[in-house]
Amino acid sequence: MLIAGLLIASQALAFEPAVNKHGAEVSWDVMPVHWTYDDEGRPGEVAEDEALGALREAFASWNAVPGARVRFIEDDGTTPLDELNVVYWKPEWEWDADILALTSTWSQEDGEITRFAIAINGQADWATDGRKESMDLQNALTHEVGHALGLGHDESHAEATMAPTAGFGETGKRKLHRSDEDGARYLYPDGSVPMGCASSPAPPSVLWALALGILAAFRSRHRSRKED
Ligand SMILES: [Zn+2]
């Protein structure tokens, strides 16, 4: 009985919805969500098409979850609303050096996400071919896109995309783990999210930001940060 109970508990804790300061789980009310990529500040060791390719694959992985109504669409950033959801390089990284990337989501009090931004640490050593001495860009971005959907860290599966750490040369997070897919299905059960135009952003006073990062190299160290 005790063993069965532990198993149930551990399964229940597989994925972790992110919660805002009002206690609401955060998610998008309307799909699709448009995103844009800003190439400014990209480090020289990664070519623009490599970076964009890694990013497209990261979004595509979540779009492909069976039974989840997740749809990200790449946009050219020509409309003001689409510029809200941007993936960009930050050459002067102001956070811990071992945080590879940082995703912020802004949500309403009831948890509706209205905006996200993914900052990539431009000082980290990136590659797109999984080479051992570098951090794999698609590996990290697939994790960050999970945050943009409203998922927090999965502390119970080291191999999950939403596990909080990544190692040099690691590419395992490119492919979603069952628990990652369960998280997407939990937040976006098929048929639950209307497809249409995204609603207008709410006034800044009712928005708040949630920021989560992933760490490089040290699995024994875990930090996540939240900020208002
Ligand atoms: Zn993270």
Coordinates of C-alpha atoms and ligand atoms in Angstrom, one line a residue:
M1 CA 0.0 0.0 0.0
L2 CA 2.7 2.4 0.9
I3 CA 4.6 1.6 -2.3
A4 CA 1.5 2.1 -4.4
G5 CA 0.8 5.4 -2.7
L6 CA 4.4 6.6 -3.4
L7 CA 4.1 5.6 -7.0
I8 CA 0.9 7.6 -7.4
A9 CA 2.4 10.6 -5.7
S10 CA 5.5 10.5 -7.9
Q11 CA 3.4 10.2 -11.1
A12 CA 1.2 13.1 -10.0
L13 CA 4.3 15.3 -9.6
A14 CA 5.7 14.5 -13.0
F15 CA 5.1 17.8 -14.7
E16 CA 4.6 21.1 -12.9
P17 CA 2.3 23.8 -14.1
A18 CA 3.7 27.3 -13.4
V19 CA 1.6 29.3 -11.0
N20 CA 1.4 33.1 -10.8
K21 CA 1.5 35.1 -7.6
H22 CA -2.3 35.0 -7.4
G23 CA -2.1 31.2 -7.2
A24 CA -3.5 30.6 -10.7
E25 CA -1.9 28.1 -13.1
V26 CA -0.8 30.1 -16.2
S27 CA -1.7 29.1 -19.8
W28 CA -2.8 30.7 -23.0
D29 CA -6.6 31.0 -23.6
V30 CA -6.4 31.3 -27.3
M31 CA -4.2 29.6 -29.9
P32 CA -2.3 30.1 -32.2
V33 CA 0.4 32.1 -30.4
H34 CA 2.6 34.0 -32.8
W35 CA 6.4 34.4 -32.1
T36 CA 9.2 36.3 -33.6
Y37 CA 13.0 35.9 -33.5
D38 CA 15.4 38.8 -33.1
D39 CA 18.8 37.9 -34.4
E40 CA 20.6 41.0 -33.0
G41 CA 23.4 40.1 -30.6
R42 CA 23.7 36.5 -31.8
P43 CA 27.2 35.1 -30.9
G44 CA 29.4 34.4 -33.9
E45 CA 29.8 30.6 -33.3
V46 CA 26.2 30.0 -34.3
A47 CA 25.0 31.1 -37.7
E48 CA 21.6 32.8 -38.1
D49 CA 20.0 30.0 -40.0
E50 CA 21.3 27.5 -37.4
A51 CA 19.8 29.5 -34.6
L52 CA 16.5 30.0 -36.4
G53 CA 16.4 26.3 -37.3
A54 CA 16.9 25.3 -33.7
L55 CA 14.2 27.6 -32.6
R56 CA 11.7 26.4 -35.2
E57 CA 12.4 22.8 -34.2
A58 CA 11.8 23.8 -30.5
F59 CA 8.4 25.2 -31.2
A60 CA 7.5 22.4 -33.6
S61 CA 8.1 19.8 -30.9
W62 CA 5.4 21.3 -28.7
N63 CA 3.1 21.8 -31.7
A64 CA 3.3 18.1 -32.4
V65 CA 2.2 16.8 -29.0
P66 CA -0.7 14.3 -29.6
G67 CA -3.9 15.3 -27.9
A68 CA -2.7 18.8 -27.0
R69 CA -4.1 21.9 -28.6
V70 CA -0.8 23.8 -28.9
R71 CA 0.0 25.9 -31.9
F72 CA 2.9 28.3 -32.2
I73 CA 3.3 30.2 -35.5
E74 CA 6.4 32.0 -36.6
D75 CA 5.7 35.6 -37.5
D76 CA 7.8 38.3 -39.1
G77 CA 7.1 40.7 -36.4
T78 CA 5.4 43.3 -38.5
T79 CA 2.4 43.7 -36.2
P80 CA 2.9 45.2 -32.8
L81 CA 1.1 42.3 -31.0
D82 CA 3.4 39.7 -32.5
E83 CA 6.5 41.6 -31.3
L84 CA 5.4 40.9 -27.7
N85 CA 6.4 37.2 -28.0
V86 CA 10.0 37.5 -28.9
V87 CA 13.0 35.2 -28.7
Y88 CA 16.2 37.2 -28.5
W89 CA 19.9 37.2 -27.6
K90 CA 21.2 39.0 -24.6
P91 CA 25.0 39.5 -25.1
E92 CA 25.4 41.2 -21.7
W93 CA 23.9 38.6 -19.4
E94 CA 22.9 40.2 -16.2
W95 CA 21.8 37.0 -14.4
D96 CA 23.9 34.0 -13.2
A97 CA 26.4 32.9 -15.8
D98 CA 25.2 29.3 -15.5
I99 CA 21.6 30.2 -16.5
L100 CA 21.5 29.4 -20.2
A101 CA 18.2 31.1 -21.1
L102 CA 15.4 32.8 -19.3
T103 CA 11.7 32.8 -20.2
S104 CA 9.3 35.4 -18.9
T105 CA 5.6 35.1 -19.1
W106 CA 3.1 37.8 -18.3
S107 CA -0.3 36.7 -17.1
Q108 CA -3.6 38.0 -15.9
E109 CA -4.8 37.4 -12.4
D110 CA -6.8 34.4 -13.6
G111 CA -3.7 32.9 -15.2
E112 CA -4.2 33.8 -18.8
I113 CA -0.9 34.4 -20.4
T114 CA -0.8 37.5 -22.6
R115 CA 2.9 37.6 -23.5
F116 CA 6.2 35.8 -23.3
A117 CA 9.8 36.6 -23.9
I118 CA 12.8 34.2 -24.2
A119 CA 16.2 35.7 -23.5
I120 CA 19.2 33.6 -24.6
N121 CA 22.5 34.0 -22.7
G122 CA 24.8 35.3 -25.4
Q123 CA 27.8 34.6 -23.3
A124 CA 27.3 30.9 -23.1
D125 CA 29.1 28.6 -25.5
W126 CA 26.5 27.5 -27.9
A127 CA 26.4 24.9 -30.7
T128 CA 23.7 23.3 -32.8
D129 CA 25.4 20.0 -33.6
G130 CA 25.5 18.6 -30.0
R131 CA 29.3 18.8 -29.7
K132 CA 30.5 17.9 -26.3
E133 CA 32.1 21.1 -25.2
S134 CA 29.2 23.3 -26.0
M135 CA 25.5 23.8 -25.0
D136 CA 23.1 22.7 -27.6
L137 CA 20.8 25.5 -28.6
Q138 CA 17.7 23.4 -29.6
N139 CA 18.1 21.4 -26.3
A140 CA 17.8 24.6 -24.3
L141 CA 15.1 26.3 -26.4
T142 CA 12.8 23.4 -26.4
H143 CA 12.9 23.7 -22.6
E144 CA 12.2 27.4 -22.7
V145 CA 9.3 27.0 -25.0
G146 CA 7.8 24.7 -22.4
H147 CA 7.9 27.6 -20.0
A148 CA 6.3 29.9 -22.6
L149 CA 3.4 27.4 -22.6
G150 CA 3.0 27.7 -18.8
L151 CA 5.0 24.7 -17.6
G152 CA 7.4 24.8 -14.7
H153 CA 10.2 22.4 -13.9
D154 CA 9.8 18.7 -13.8
E155 CA 11.9 17.6 -10.8
S156 CA 11.1 13.9 -11.0
H157 CA 12.4 13.0 -14.4
A158 CA 16.1 13.9 -15.1
E159 CA 15.5 13.1 -18.8
A160 CA 12.5 15.3 -19.2
T161 CA 12.7 18.4 -21.4
M162 CA 11.4 20.4 -18.4
A163 CA 14.1 19.1 -16.0
P164 CA 15.8 22.1 -14.6
T165 CA 19.4 21.5 -15.7
A166 CA 21.3 20.7 -18.9
G167 CA 24.7 19.4 -19.5
F168 CA 27.4 20.1 -22.1
G169 CA 26.7 18.3 -25.4
E170 CA 23.2 17.3 -24.1
T171 CA 20.6 16.9 -26.8
G172 CA 18.0 14.8 -25.0
K173 CA 15.7 17.7 -24.3
R174 CA 15.1 18.2 -28.0
K175 CA 12.7 15.3 -27.8
L176 CA 9.8 15.7 -25.4
H177 CA 9.5 13.1 -22.6
R178 CA 6.1 11.6 -21.8
S179 CA 5.8 13.8 -18.8
D180 CA 6.4 16.9 -20.9
E181 CA 3.6 15.8 -23.3
D182 CA 1.4 15.1 -20.3
G183 CA 2.0 18.6 -19.1
A184 CA 1.0 20.0 -22.5
R185 CA -2.1 17.9 -22.6
Y186 CA -3.0 18.9 -19.1
L187 CA -2.8 22.6 -19.9
Y188 CA -4.2 22.3 -23.4
P189 CA -6.5 19.3 -23.6
D190 CA -7.6 18.8 -27.2
G191 CA -10.7 20.9 -28.0
S192 CA -10.4 23.1 -25.0
V193 CA -8.6 26.1 -26.5
P194 CA -10.4 28.2 -29.1
M195 CA -8.5 28.9 -32.2
G196 CA -8.7 32.5 -33.3
C197 CA -7.2 35.8 -32.9
A198 CA -5.3 36.5 -29.7
S199 CA -7.0 38.9 -27.3
S200 CA -5.5 42.3 -26.7
P201 CA -2.9 42.6 -24.0
A202 CA -4.3 43.7 -20.7
P203 CA -3.2 47.0 -19.0
P204 CA 0.3 46.6 -17.4
S205 CA -1.1 47.0 -13.9
V206 CA -2.8 43.6 -14.0
L207 CA 0.1 41.8 -15.6
W208 CA 3.0 40.2 -13.8
A209 CA 6.0 38.3 -15.0
L210 CA 7.2 34.9 -14.2
A211 CA 10.8 34.1 -15.1
L212 CA 12.4 30.7 -15.1
G213 CA 15.9 29.7 -16.2
I214 CA 17.8 26.5 -16.7
L215 CA 21.2 25.8 -15.4
A216 CA 24.2 24.5 -17.2
A217 CA 26.4 21.5 -16.2
F218 CA 25.6 21.1 -12.5
R219 CA 22.8 18.8 -11.8
S220 CA 23.2 19.1 -8.1
R221 CA 22.6 22.8 -8.2
H222 CA 19.1 24.0 -9.0
R223 CA 17.8 27.5 -9.0
S224 CA 14.8 29.0 -10.5
R225 CA 13.8 32.6 -10.1
K226 CA 10.5 34.4 -10.0
E227 CA 10.1 38.0 -10.2
D228 CA 7.2 40.4 -10.3
Ligands
ZN1 ZN 13.6 26.2 -16.8

